[in-house]
XYZ file of N, CA and C in Angstrom:
846
model
N -1.124 365.080 -167.701
C -1.481 363.737 -167.254
C -0.593 363.327 -166.087
N -1.198 362.666 -165.114
C -0.437 362.200 -163.954
C 0.567 361.126 -164.374
N 1.728 361.161 -163.757
C 2.749 360.184 -164.082
C 2.468 358.852 -163.405
N 3.161 357.832 -163.868
C 2.915 356.466 -163.422
C 3.708 356.135 -162.157
N 3.234 355.120 -161.448
C 3.880 354.668 -160.214
C 4.513 353.299 -160.451
N 5.831 353.230 -160.319
C 6.564 351.989 -160.560
C 7.039 351.372 -159.246
N 6.900 350.054 -159.148
C 7.449 349.321 -158.013
C 8.605 348.442 -158.501
N 9.510 348.150 -157.598
C 10.717 347.388 -157.931
C 10.548 345.951 -157.460
N 10.594 345.012 -158.377
C 10.508 343.600 -157.989
C 11.887 343.132 -157.538
N 12.049 343.008 -156.223
C 13.376 342.696 -155.677
C 13.719 341.206 -155.749
N 12.811 340.413 -156.285
C 13.194 339.030 -156.599
C 13.931 338.969 -157.934
N 13.778 340.008 -158.748
C 14.413 340.061 -160.066
C 15.541 341.094 -160.131
N 15.372 342.218 -159.459
C 16.366 343.293 -159.512
C 17.243 343.272 -158.263
N 18.445 343.804 -158.418
C 19.439 343.864 -157.338
C 19.830 342.482 -156.833
N 19.821 341.501 -157.725
C 20.218 340.161 -157.319
C 21.726 340.065 -157.056
N 22.439 341.163 -157.323
C 23.858 341.217 -156.965
C 24.032 341.302 -155.446
N 22.935 341.618 -154.729
C 23.014 341.848 -153.279
C 22.122 340.882 -152.507
N 22.388 340.768 -151.217
C 21.586 339.912 -150.343
C 20.140 340.399 -150.341
N 19.201 339.469 -150.131
C 17.792 339.770 -150.376
C 17.290 340.949 -149.549
N 17.525 340.953 -148.247
C 16.969 342.025 -147.425
C 17.621 343.378 -147.724
N 18.818 343.386 -148.282
C 19.471 344.647 -148.649
C 18.785 345.324 -149.834
N 18.012 344.558 -150.578
C 17.418 345.089 -151.807
C 16.315 346.111 -151.542
N 15.690 346.055 -150.360
C 14.697 347.078 -150.015
C 15.341 348.466 -150.042
N 16.485 348.590 -149.399
C 17.162 349.885 -149.346
C 17.706 350.286 -150.713
N 18.228 349.329 -151.460
C 18.732 349.637 -152.795
C 17.616 350.157 -153.691
N 16.446 349.577 -153.579
C 15.312 350.070 -154.363
C 14.978 351.510 -153.975
N 14.939 351.776 -152.675
C 14.653 353.134 -152.210
C 15.716 354.116 -152.693
N 16.987 353.695 -152.630
C 18.084 354.562 -153.073
C 17.974 354.920 -154.546
N 17.347 354.074 -155.330
C 17.198 354.332 -156.761
C 15.875 355.029 -157.102
N 15.144 355.444 -156.095
C 13.960 356.255 -156.342
C 12.626 355.548 -156.268
N 12.618 354.271 -155.938
C 11.354 353.546 -155.842
C 10.688 353.817 -154.493
N 9.391 354.015 -154.528
C 8.597 354.190 -153.316
C 7.973 352.878 -152.850
N 8.010 351.864 -153.721
C 7.389 350.585 -153.394
C 8.193 349.451 -154.007
N 8.101 348.291 -153.377
C 8.727 347.080 -153.900
C 7.686 345.969 -153.943
N 7.974 344.953 -154.733
C 7.190 343.729 -154.761
C 8.180 342.572 -154.816
N 7.685 341.368 -154.568
C 8.590 340.224 -154.571
C 7.806 338.959 -154.881
N 8.554 337.875 -155.093
C 7.909 336.612 -155.413
C 7.536 335.840 -154.172
N 8.488 335.083 -153.665
C 8.230 334.192 -152.537
C 9.204 334.530 -151.400
N 8.732 335.178 -150.346
C 9.624 335.612 -149.268
C 9.797 334.590 -148.158
N 9.254 333.395 -148.324
C 9.007 332.508 -147.190
C 10.261 331.838 -146.617
N 11.384 331.964 -147.299
C 12.626 331.420 -146.749
C 13.315 332.403 -145.811
N 12.775 333.619 -145.721
C 13.341 334.650 -144.852
C 12.375 334.900 -143.701
N 12.890 335.029 -142.505
C 12.037 335.274 -141.348
C 11.310 336.599 -141.485
N 10.054 336.600 -141.062
C 9.220 337.794 -141.180
C 9.883 338.999 -140.530
N 10.478 338.798 -139.355
C 11.064 339.916 -138.611
C 12.158 340.618 -139.413
N 12.967 339.837 -140.140
C 14.034 340.426 -140.958
C 13.459 341.238 -142.108
N 12.405 340.724 -142.712
C 11.782 341.439 -143.818
C 11.134 342.732 -143.350
N 10.437 342.674 -142.221
C 9.790 343.865 -141.689
C 10.831 344.933 -141.369
N 11.919 344.528 -140.753
C 12.967 345.490 -140.397
C 13.579 346.125 -141.644
N 13.828 345.322 -142.678
C 14.417 345.844 -143.919
C 13.459 346.796 -144.621
N 12.210 346.433 -144.665
C 11.196 347.277 -145.317
C 11.040 348.611 -144.591
N 10.912 348.549 -143.280
C 10.688 349.771 -142.523
C 11.915 350.671 -142.533
N 13.098 350.082 -142.488
C 14.323 350.881 -142.542
C 14.441 351.618 -143.874
N 14.014 350.956 -144.954
C 14.107 351.565 -146.284
C 12.988 352.573 -146.536
N 11.902 352.469 -145.784
C 10.802 353.419 -145.959
C 10.016 353.217 -147.231
N 9.892 351.958 -147.673
C 9.130 351.661 -148.889
C 7.888 350.840 -148.533
N 6.906 350.885 -149.436
C 5.762 349.994 -149.318
C 6.113 348.642 -149.929
N 5.508 347.585 -149.410
C 5.529 346.291 -150.093
C 4.132 346.081 -150.656
N 4.033 345.907 -151.966
C 2.703 345.946 -152.579
C 2.251 344.618 -153.181
N 3.136 343.598 -153.235
C 2.722 342.344 -153.859
C 3.646 341.203 -153.453
N 3.047 340.008 -153.247
C 3.801 338.773 -153.106
C 2.961 337.635 -153.674
N 3.583 336.469 -153.879
C 2.916 335.315 -154.482
C 2.580 334.253 -153.447
N 1.591 333.429 -153.785
C 1.385 332.184 -153.050
C 2.263 331.086 -153.660
N 2.401 329.989 -152.945
C 3.119 328.833 -153.477
C 4.612 328.976 -153.387
N 5.297 328.426 -154.390
C 6.759 328.458 -154.425
C 7.213 328.549 -155.871
N 8.493 328.842 -156.066
C 9.033 328.931 -157.412
C 9.047 327.563 -158.088
N 9.049 326.508 -157.299
C 9.026 325.158 -157.877
C 7.626 324.777 -158.357
N 6.619 325.040 -157.542
C 5.260 324.602 -157.875
C 4.479 325.617 -158.680
N 4.815 326.902 -158.501
C 4.031 328.002 -159.059
C 2.579 327.928 -158.588
N 2.425 327.546 -157.329
C 1.119 327.548 -156.720
C 0.364 326.250 -156.906
N -0.854 326.230 -156.325
C -1.685 325.034 -156.415
C -3.170 325.351 -156.456
N -3.535 326.612 -156.674
C -4.929 327.027 -156.540
C -5.860 326.348 -157.533
N -5.338 325.887 -158.678
C -6.186 325.235 -159.674
C -6.011 323.727 -159.713
N -5.170 323.185 -158.864
C -4.811 321.768 -158.970
C -5.778 320.901 -158.151
N -6.573 320.070 -158.801
C -7.505 319.213 -158.062
C -6.771 318.293 -157.088
N -7.349 318.147 -155.901
C -6.733 317.310 -154.884
C -5.720 318.023 -154.020
N -5.419 319.282 -154.356
C -4.419 320.047 -153.592
C -5.063 321.172 -152.784
N -6.348 321.033 -152.502
C -7.055 322.100 -151.804
C -6.442 322.428 -150.442
N -6.041 321.415 -149.687
C -5.445 321.679 -148.373
C -4.079 322.342 -148.511
N -3.319 321.920 -149.517
C -2.040 322.587 -149.781
C -2.267 324.060 -150.089
N -3.278 324.319 -150.906
C -3.564 325.707 -151.262
C -3.938 326.529 -150.033
N -4.771 325.986 -149.166
C -5.176 326.720 -147.972
C -3.968 327.041 -147.100
N -3.029 326.110 -146.984
C -1.814 326.365 -146.207
C -0.960 327.448 -146.870
N -0.848 327.393 -148.203
C -0.094 328.420 -148.935
C -0.729 329.793 -148.740
N -2.039 329.843 -148.819
C -2.742 331.116 -148.653
C -2.572 331.651 -147.236
N -2.715 330.797 -146.246
C -2.541 331.232 -144.859
C -1.145 331.787 -144.620
N -0.135 331.130 -145.187
C 1.241 331.604 -145.027
C 1.424 332.958 -145.703
N 0.873 333.104 -146.897
C 0.984 334.383 -147.611
C 0.296 335.497 -146.826
N -0.877 335.227 -146.282
C -1.587 336.236 -145.505
C -0.798 336.597 -144.248
N -0.192 335.600 -143.612
C 0.622 335.865 -142.419
C 1.754 336.840 -142.746
N 2.473 336.580 -143.824
C 3.555 337.481 -144.238
C 3.013 338.842 -144.662
N 1.922 338.819 -145.427
C 1.372 340.069 -145.944
C 0.886 340.980 -144.813
N 0.250 340.405 -143.808
C -0.207 341.216 -142.672
C 0.963 341.884 -141.965
N 2.011 341.116 -141.710
C 3.170 341.670 -141.009
C 3.851 342.759 -141.821
N 3.826 342.598 -143.130
C 4.519 343.530 -144.012
C 3.596 344.601 -144.591
N 2.324 344.596 -144.165
C 1.325 345.573 -144.616
C 1.177 345.567 -146.132
N 1.186 344.367 -146.680
C 1.041 344.170 -148.125
C -0.422 343.852 -148.425
N -1.012 344.557 -149.393
C -2.442 344.434 -149.649
C -2.791 343.613 -150.892
N -1.790 343.101 -151.602
C -2.064 342.317 -152.815
C -1.320 340.992 -152.747
N -2.047 339.927 -153.051
C -1.432 338.605 -153.108
C -1.763 337.976 -154.460
N -0.727 337.621 -155.198
C -0.899 336.913 -156.471
C -1.169 335.446 -156.155
N -2.369 335.002 -156.465
C -2.769 333.622 -156.192
C -2.402 332.774 -157.400
N -1.334 332.005 -157.266
C -0.800 331.271 -158.406
C -1.582 329.978 -158.635
N -1.900 329.734 -159.903
C -2.802 328.642 -160.268
C -2.153 327.277 -160.154
N -0.873 327.183 -160.478
C -0.217 325.886 -160.543
C -0.184 325.328 -161.955
N 0.327 324.112 -162.076
C 0.605 323.542 -163.392
C -0.206 322.276 -163.662
N -0.437 322.036 -164.936
C -1.070 320.805 -165.378
C -0.108 319.633 -165.190
N -0.592 318.405 -165.251
C 0.280 317.241 -165.013
C 1.455 317.161 -165.982
N 2.459 316.383 -165.602
C 3.694 316.270 -166.378
C 3.459 315.826 -167.815
N 2.416 315.039 -168.046
C 2.194 314.510 -169.392
C 1.370 315.445 -170.261
N 1.141 316.660 -169.780
C 0.277 317.579 -170.516
C 1.060 318.808 -170.945
N 1.236 318.981 -172.241
C 1.809 320.196 -172.801
C 0.713 320.866 -173.607
N 0.259 322.019 -173.155
C -1.035 322.540 -173.605
C -1.144 322.747 -175.110
N -0.073 323.231 -175.748
C -0.196 323.557 -177.165
C 0.198 322.409 -178.082
N 0.681 321.324 -177.511
C 1.061 320.175 -178.326
C 0.018 319.080 -178.227
N -0.471 318.843 -177.054
C -1.380 317.724 -176.826
C -2.744 318.251 -176.393
N -3.586 318.577 -177.372
C -4.893 319.137 -177.064
C -5.807 318.131 -176.373
N -5.593 316.852 -176.585
C -6.423 315.848 -175.910
C -6.222 315.912 -174.402
N -4.961 316.042 -173.978
C -4.698 316.149 -172.557
C -5.249 317.463 -172.007
N -5.146 318.519 -172.776
C -5.704 319.798 -172.345
C -7.199 319.645 -172.081
N -7.914 319.053 -173.012
C -9.353 318.877 -172.862
C -9.691 317.978 -171.682
N -8.829 317.019 -171.417
C -9.064 316.081 -170.316
C -8.993 316.774 -168.962
N -8.014 317.649 -168.792
C -7.769 318.238 -167.487
C -8.454 319.584 -167.269
N -8.723 320.326 -168.309
C -9.143 321.725 -168.189
C -10.386 321.918 -167.315
N -11.497 321.191 -167.525
C -12.715 321.467 -166.738
C -12.521 321.304 -165.233
N -11.842 320.253 -164.810
C -11.671 320.024 -163.385
C -10.740 321.060 -162.762
N -9.710 321.456 -163.480
C -8.816 322.502 -162.987
C -9.559 323.830 -162.865
N -10.389 324.141 -163.836
C -11.162 325.380 -163.795
C -12.096 325.390 -162.587
N -12.799 324.306 -162.374
C -13.717 324.191 -161.236
C -12.973 324.377 -159.916
N -11.815 323.738 -159.790
C -11.017 323.848 -158.569
C -10.528 325.272 -158.353
N -10.067 325.895 -159.421
C -9.549 327.261 -159.334
C -10.641 328.224 -158.871
N -11.810 328.119 -159.440
C -12.917 329.003 -159.078
C -13.270 328.826 -157.599
N -13.400 327.594 -157.149
C -13.749 327.346 -155.743
C -12.678 327.884 -154.802
N -11.423 327.676 -155.130
C -10.343 328.159 -154.274
C -10.254 329.683 -154.273
N -10.530 330.313 -155.410
C -10.518 331.771 -155.457
C -11.664 332.359 -154.638
N -12.809 331.714 -154.658
C -13.922 332.182 -153.832
C -13.593 332.029 -152.351
N -12.962 330.921 -152.016
C -12.499 330.731 -150.633
C -11.481 331.823 -150.257
N -10.530 332.070 -151.152
C -9.493 333.075 -150.891
C -10.102 334.465 -150.749
N -11.119 334.751 -151.536
C -11.754 336.064 -151.482
C -12.246 336.383 -150.081
N -12.878 335.410 -149.433
C -13.394 335.634 -148.086
C -12.252 335.869 -147.090
N -11.216 335.055 -147.196
C -10.067 335.195 -146.286
C -9.381 336.555 -146.483
N -9.217 336.951 -147.723
C -8.538 338.206 -148.027
C -9.414 339.405 -147.676
N -10.724 339.287 -147.905
C -11.636 340.382 -147.589
C -11.550 340.729 -146.108
N -11.426 339.726 -145.274
C -11.345 339.953 -143.830
C -10.102 340.742 -143.438
N -9.083 340.705 -144.295
C -7.824 341.407 -144.017
C -7.684 342.685 -144.842
N -8.692 343.025 -145.620
C -8.606 344.201 -146.486
C -7.635 344.022 -147.631
N -7.491 342.778 -148.121
C -6.521 342.462 -149.172
C -7.211 342.088 -150.478
N -6.446 342.163 -151.556
C -6.906 341.811 -152.894
C -6.128 340.607 -153.402
N -6.826 339.674 -154.021
C -6.184 338.550 -154.694
C -6.078 338.829 -156.183
N -4.986 338.395 -156.773
C -4.743 338.627 -158.202
C -4.492 337.304 -158.904
N -4.975 337.196 -160.145
C -4.621 336.051 -160.981
C -3.942 336.571 -162.243
N -2.920 335.853 -162.683
C -2.088 336.319 -163.802
C -1.911 335.218 -164.848
N -2.347 335.451 -166.078
C -1.999 334.521 -167.155
C -0.495 334.540 -167.410
N 0.100 333.351 -167.488
C 1.539 333.203 -167.731
C 1.720 332.408 -169.013
N 2.631 332.853 -169.847
C 2.757 332.227 -171.166
C 3.237 330.775 -171.060
N 2.668 329.936 -171.920
C 3.079 328.529 -171.986
C 3.874 328.255 -173.264
N 4.219 329.303 -173.999
C 4.945 329.133 -175.258
C 6.449 329.221 -175.074
N 6.886 329.870 -173.989
C 8.314 330.100 -173.812
C 8.802 329.721 -172.420
N 8.033 330.034 -171.387
C 8.537 329.939 -170.020
C 7.970 328.787 -169.201
N 6.650 328.630 -169.184
C 6.035 327.619 -168.317
C 5.030 326.811 -169.146
N 5.478 325.770 -169.838
C 4.611 325.042 -170.780
C 3.340 324.477 -170.173
N 3.380 324.139 -168.877
C 2.214 323.482 -168.272
C 1.424 324.390 -167.328
N 1.715 325.684 -167.305
C 0.943 326.546 -166.408
C -0.522 326.552 -166.837
N -1.410 326.528 -165.854
C -2.832 326.359 -166.171
C -3.454 327.607 -166.785
N -3.140 328.778 -166.244
C -3.790 330.023 -166.668
C -2.886 330.740 -167.667
N -3.344 330.851 -168.922
C -2.430 331.336 -169.957
C -2.959 332.488 -170.818
N -4.261 332.724 -170.862
C -4.793 333.763 -171.744
C -5.730 334.695 -170.994
N -5.913 335.884 -171.555
C -6.800 336.841 -170.895
C -8.252 336.394 -170.976
N -8.640 335.707 -172.042
C -10.014 335.221 -172.135
C -10.298 334.183 -171.054
N -9.361 333.282 -170.829
C -9.503 332.287 -169.777
C -9.598 332.969 -168.413
N -8.728 333.946 -168.171
C -8.734 334.645 -166.891
C -10.034 335.410 -166.678
N -10.513 336.085 -167.717
C -11.750 336.863 -167.582
C -12.947 335.957 -167.329
N -12.967 334.812 -167.992
C -14.051 333.860 -167.766
C -14.046 333.384 -166.314
N -12.863 333.100 -165.791
C -12.753 332.651 -164.395
C -13.153 333.769 -163.436
N -12.719 334.994 -163.706
C -13.101 336.117 -162.858
C -14.615 336.310 -162.858
N -15.237 336.172 -164.007
C -16.697 336.298 -164.087
C -17.382 335.244 -163.220
N -16.863 334.024 -163.246
C -17.479 332.942 -162.473
C -17.175 333.062 -160.972
N -16.005 333.591 -160.641
C -15.686 333.827 -159.228
C -16.594 334.917 -158.676
N -16.719 336.007 -159.414
C -17.672 337.053 -159.067
C -17.411 337.779 -157.768
N -16.165 338.008 -157.440
C -15.815 338.690 -156.194
C -14.991 339.948 -156.525
N -15.356 341.093 -155.947
C -14.680 342.347 -156.311
C -13.224 342.424 -155.883
N -12.808 341.610 -154.921
C -11.416 341.678 -154.467
C -10.540 340.587 -155.087
N -11.028 339.957 -156.163
C -10.201 339.070 -156.980
C -10.077 339.724 -158.357
N -8.865 340.128 -158.709
C -8.662 340.946 -159.901
C -7.600 340.351 -160.826
N -7.373 341.063 -161.910
C -6.486 340.623 -162.995
C -5.110 341.262 -162.822
N -4.078 340.466 -162.907
C -2.694 340.956 -162.919
C -2.185 340.857 -164.351
N -1.968 342.006 -164.967
C -1.566 342.036 -166.374
C -0.055 342.193 -166.472
N 0.596 341.211 -167.058
C 2.023 341.270 -167.348
C 2.170 341.399 -168.856
N 2.699 342.555 -169.307
C 2.799 342.809 -170.741
C 3.674 341.783 -171.454
N 4.670 341.277 -170.760
C 5.541 340.257 -171.344
C 4.738 339.018 -171.728
N 3.959 338.505 -170.796
C 3.171 337.303 -171.071
C 2.061 337.574 -172.086
N 1.435 338.738 -171.990
C 0.356 339.068 -172.918
C 0.872 339.168 -174.347
N 2.045 339.775 -174.532
C 2.607 339.882 -175.873
C 2.966 338.509 -176.440
N 3.565 337.655 -175.623
C 3.954 336.330 -176.103
C 2.744 335.472 -176.466
N 1.669 335.596 -175.719
C 0.502 334.751 -175.947
C -0.463 335.329 -176.978
N -0.661 336.660 -176.940
C -1.766 337.208 -177.722
C -1.463 338.496 -178.468
N -0.535 339.323 -177.979
C -0.289 340.604 -178.626
C -1.491 341.527 -178.502
N -1.691 342.386 -179.525
C -2.835 343.312 -179.553
C -2.914 344.090 -178.244
N -1.778 344.658 -177.838
C -1.648 345.191 -176.485
C -2.581 346.365 -176.210
N -2.735 347.266 -177.175
C -3.573 348.441 -176.941
C -5.021 348.052 -176.673
N -5.586 347.272 -177.578
C -6.988 346.880 -177.421
C -7.190 346.019 -176.183
N -6.258 345.109 -175.931
C -6.401 344.242 -174.763
C -6.288 345.037 -173.461
N -5.366 345.999 -173.411
C -5.245 346.824 -172.214
C -6.542 347.589 -171.951
N -7.081 348.214 -172.976
C -8.317 348.981 -172.796
C -9.466 348.076 -172.348
N -9.517 346.892 -172.899
C -10.577 345.948 -172.554
C -10.444 345.458 -171.113
N -9.211 345.243 -170.686
C -8.969 344.658 -169.378
C -8.912 345.684 -168.247
N -8.757 346.939 -168.573
C -8.463 347.963 -167.564
C -9.399 347.934 -166.348
N -10.712 347.787 -166.511
C -11.579 347.782 -165.323
C -11.325 346.608 -164.375
N -10.697 345.547 -164.865
C -10.447 344.362 -164.051
C -9.063 344.362 -163.396
N -8.186 345.254 -163.836
C -6.774 345.175 -163.476
C -6.531 345.651 -162.046
N -5.781 344.835 -161.294
C -5.356 345.205 -159.956
C -3.865 345.438 -159.855
N -3.128 345.080 -160.902
C -1.679 345.279 -160.905
C -1.170 345.037 -162.322
N -0.062 345.705 -162.666
C 0.585 345.551 -163.971
C 2.057 345.261 -163.743
N 2.636 344.431 -164.619
C 4.076 344.186 -164.611
C 4.640 344.349 -166.019
N 5.927 344.698 -166.083
C 6.559 345.003 -167.370
C 7.905 344.318 -167.507
N 8.217 343.956 -168.756
C 9.552 343.546 -169.200
C 9.494 343.433 -170.707
N 10.655 343.382 -171.334
C 10.720 343.359 -172.798
C 10.531 341.947 -173.331
N 10.092 341.871 -174.564
C 9.916 340.601 -175.275
C 10.873 340.574 -176.466
N 11.606 339.476 -176.697
C 11.520 338.186 -176.007
C 12.515 337.999 -174.859
N 13.344 339.000 -174.568
C 14.468 338.810 -173.652
C 14.070 338.807 -172.178
N 12.935 339.359 -171.847
C 12.484 339.619 -170.485
C 13.441 340.553 -169.739
N 14.107 341.423 -170.488
C 15.009 342.411 -169.902
C 14.253 343.715 -169.639
N 15.002 344.758 -169.288
C 14.410 346.043 -168.962
C 13.583 346.584 -170.141
N 12.567 347.401 -169.864
C 11.669 347.867 -170.926
C 12.353 348.715 -171.984
N 13.503 349.318 -171.654
C 14.228 350.140 -172.630
C 15.127 349.326 -173.546
N 15.261 348.019 -173.314
C 16.110 347.176 -174.154
C 15.410 346.879 -175.474
N 16.164 346.473 -176.517
C 15.552 346.176 -177.817
C 14.557 345.024 -177.710
N 13.443 345.155 -178.409
C 12.453 344.088 -178.365
C 11.161 344.483 -179.039
N 10.146 343.690 -178.830
C 8.892 343.832 -179.539
C 7.974 344.919 -178.979
N 8.145 345.300 -177.711
C 7.204 346.217 -177.082
C 7.794 347.623 -177.021
N 7.027 348.600 -177.499
C 7.401 350.009 -177.424
C 6.861 350.574 -176.106
N 7.708 350.583 -175.097
C 7.218 350.977 -173.782
C 7.000 352.478 -173.642
N 7.657 353.296 -174.439
C 7.315 354.724 -174.430
C 5.842 354.892 -174.806
N 5.422 354.154 -175.813
C 4.019 354.197 -176.218
C 3.111 353.642 -175.119
N 3.499 352.502 -174.535
C 2.677 351.878 -173.488
C 2.527 352.815 -172.291
N 3.617 353.453 -171.877
C 3.542 354.356 -170.729
C 2.627 355.550 -171.037
N 2.753 356.113 -172.229
C 1.872 357.222 -172.609
C 0.414 356.776 -172.638
N 0.188 355.554 -173.117
C -1.168 355.020 -173.159
C -1.730 354.868 -171.743
N -0.939 354.309 -170.822
C -1.390 354.150 -169.444
C -1.675 355.504 -168.791
N -0.841 356.479 -169.081
C -1.092 357.821 -168.557
C -2.400 358.371 -169.104
N -2.628 358.200 -170.402
C -3.849 358.733 -171.022
C -5.101 358.029 -170.505
N -4.944 356.776 -170.090
C -6.067 356.019 -169.536
C -6.248 356.252 -168.037
N -5.400 357.136 -167.474
C -5.470 357.503 -166.053
C -5.266 356.304 -165.141
N -4.358 355.420 -165.525
C -4.012 354.297 -164.651
C -3.227 354.829 -163.462
N -3.711 354.554 -162.259
C -3.115 355.142 -161.056
C -2.452 354.103 -160.158
N -2.606 352.829 -160.456
C -2.066 351.804 -159.571
C -0.604 351.531 -159.912
N -0.030 350.509 -159.266
C 1.394 350.235 -159.410
C 1.707 349.464 -160.691
N 2.924 349.685 -161.188
C 3.475 348.941 -162.324
C 4.769 348.304 -161.848
N 4.793 346.986 -161.807
C 5.941 346.279 -161.268
C 7.030 346.051 -162.303
N 8.254 346.374 -161.934
C 9.406 346.132 -162.799
C 9.910 344.718 -162.524
N 9.354 343.765 -163.256
C 9.700 342.357 -163.077
C 10.483 341.900 -164.304
N 11.767 342.198 -164.294
C 12.584 341.845 -165.453
C 13.980 341.418 -165.029
N 14.668 340.740 -165.949
C 16.044 340.313 -165.717
C 16.974 341.305 -166.410
N 17.721 342.114 -165.664
C 18.584 343.121 -166.286
C 19.518 342.515 -167.326
N 19.640 343.197 -168.463
C 20.474 342.667 -169.543
C 21.957 342.723 -169.190
N 22.360 343.669 -168.332
C 23.743 343.745 -167.869
C 23.768 343.651 -166.345
N 23.456 344.755 -165.681
C 23.345 344.763 -164.229
C 22.180 345.670 -163.858
N 21.787 345.640 -162.600
C 20.584 346.378 -162.208
C 20.754 347.873 -162.396
N 21.881 348.432 -161.964
C 22.079 349.874 -162.108
C 21.934 350.310 -163.556
N 22.587 349.599 -164.455
C 22.522 349.932 -165.875
C 21.098 349.809 -166.402
N 20.377 348.816 -165.898
C 19.031 348.558 -166.419
C 18.011 349.583 -165.955
N 18.373 350.428 -164.988
C 17.420 351.401 -164.453
C 17.616 352.808 -165.004
N 18.406 352.949 -166.055
C 18.579 354.272 -166.660
C 17.244 354.824 -167.149
N 16.421 353.958 -167.724
C 15.116 354.397 -168.216
C 14.262 354.949 -167.078
N 14.351 354.325 -165.895
C 13.547 354.747 -164.750
C 14.019 356.113 -164.242
N 15.320 356.297 -164.167
C 15.858 357.591 -163.758
C 15.410 358.685 -164.715
N 15.462 358.388 -165.998
C 15.032 359.373 -166.990
C 13.542 359.665 -166.869
N 12.753 358.660 -166.562
C 11.317 358.860 -166.393
C 11.047 359.768 -165.194
N 11.730 359.521 -164.077
C 11.546 360.353 -162.895
C 11.975 361.793 -163.159
N 13.085 361.969 -163.876
C 13.558 363.315 -164.181
C 12.563 364.049 -165.077
N 12.004 363.347 -166.049
C 11.005 363.963 -166.926
C 9.749 364.324 -166.147
N 9.354 363.452 -165.213
C 8.173 363.731 -164.394
C 8.392 364.961 -163.521
N 9.584 365.070 -162.919
C 9.903 366.241 -162.102
C 9.893 367.511 -162.942
N 10.440 367.430 -164.154
C 10.473 368.589 -165.057
C 9.057 369.019 -165.412
N 8.205 368.059 -165.731
C 6.822 368.378 -166.081
C 6.087 369.008 -164.897
N 6.383 368.543 -163.682
C 5.741 369.099 -162.491
C 6.156 370.544 -162.280
N 7.428 370.830 -162.502
C 7.908 372.218 -162.364
C 7.194 373.125 -163.349
N 7.092 372.685 -164.600
C 6.408 373.482 -165.616
C 4.937 373.679 -165.265
N 4.307 372.615 -164.752
C 2.891 372.714 -164.369
C 2.695 373.732 -163.248
N 3.587 373.707 -162.260
C 3.461 374.621 -161.125
C 3.679 376.067 -161.539
N 4.519 376.291 -162.550
C 4.779 377.637 -163.028
C 3.539 378.243 -163.683
N 2.700 377.341 -164.213
C 1.498 377.836 -164.904
C 0.257 377.727 -164.022
């Protein structure tokens, strides 16, 4: 079975170093690709130079900001969303990045989805309508650039109580209504486990829709080899058996430091090299 392709999320890893230095650090540790959250505080020219010097691909970035978590589903924020999308496309074109995570945004301050179902029911239909329209708009803009838009359910039980998009059923329903081939599902095992679990069946069900995967342990959000609820040796074998060929983003907070947290990755690369040698001998 073909081995998996991992990308390094430099917004989470190598935070011991300055941001543009992390491209080279990722390459030095064996990564062929990096991803990041919001690069917009750094000039495009600096990012391009760092990426090209390191010789890595940039495969993903987000719309919006870490404060807002986007605005694609927020009624009345359509112009804000268009500006966020234009900025993301500008950066992505310069950096030759083909995937943009279109962040939905959050419900109003007085709405906590799992506590106040009345508020959820009040806001949900209009947010859904706005999200679908904005994703269809984004699809056309991204199609012209040869790019893919991604939507990602984020857990509201631990990290972002008011995030609009939280379950795979909600995401799949929205994708069905958007109906565009370049708007896909971003599966983060951390969020899926916290919200729904049933990882094997859900992965198999979602696989045709998936445009990107991210990993971290539950509940710590640390490296996949750290103690927790998810058996990543099993998950990796499952992804290999399902012939998943796209990128898997390492979006986690190292439990100690980045170097220590990447022992699992080094071991994976060494095992892959060993298997390749054996395959070539036969």
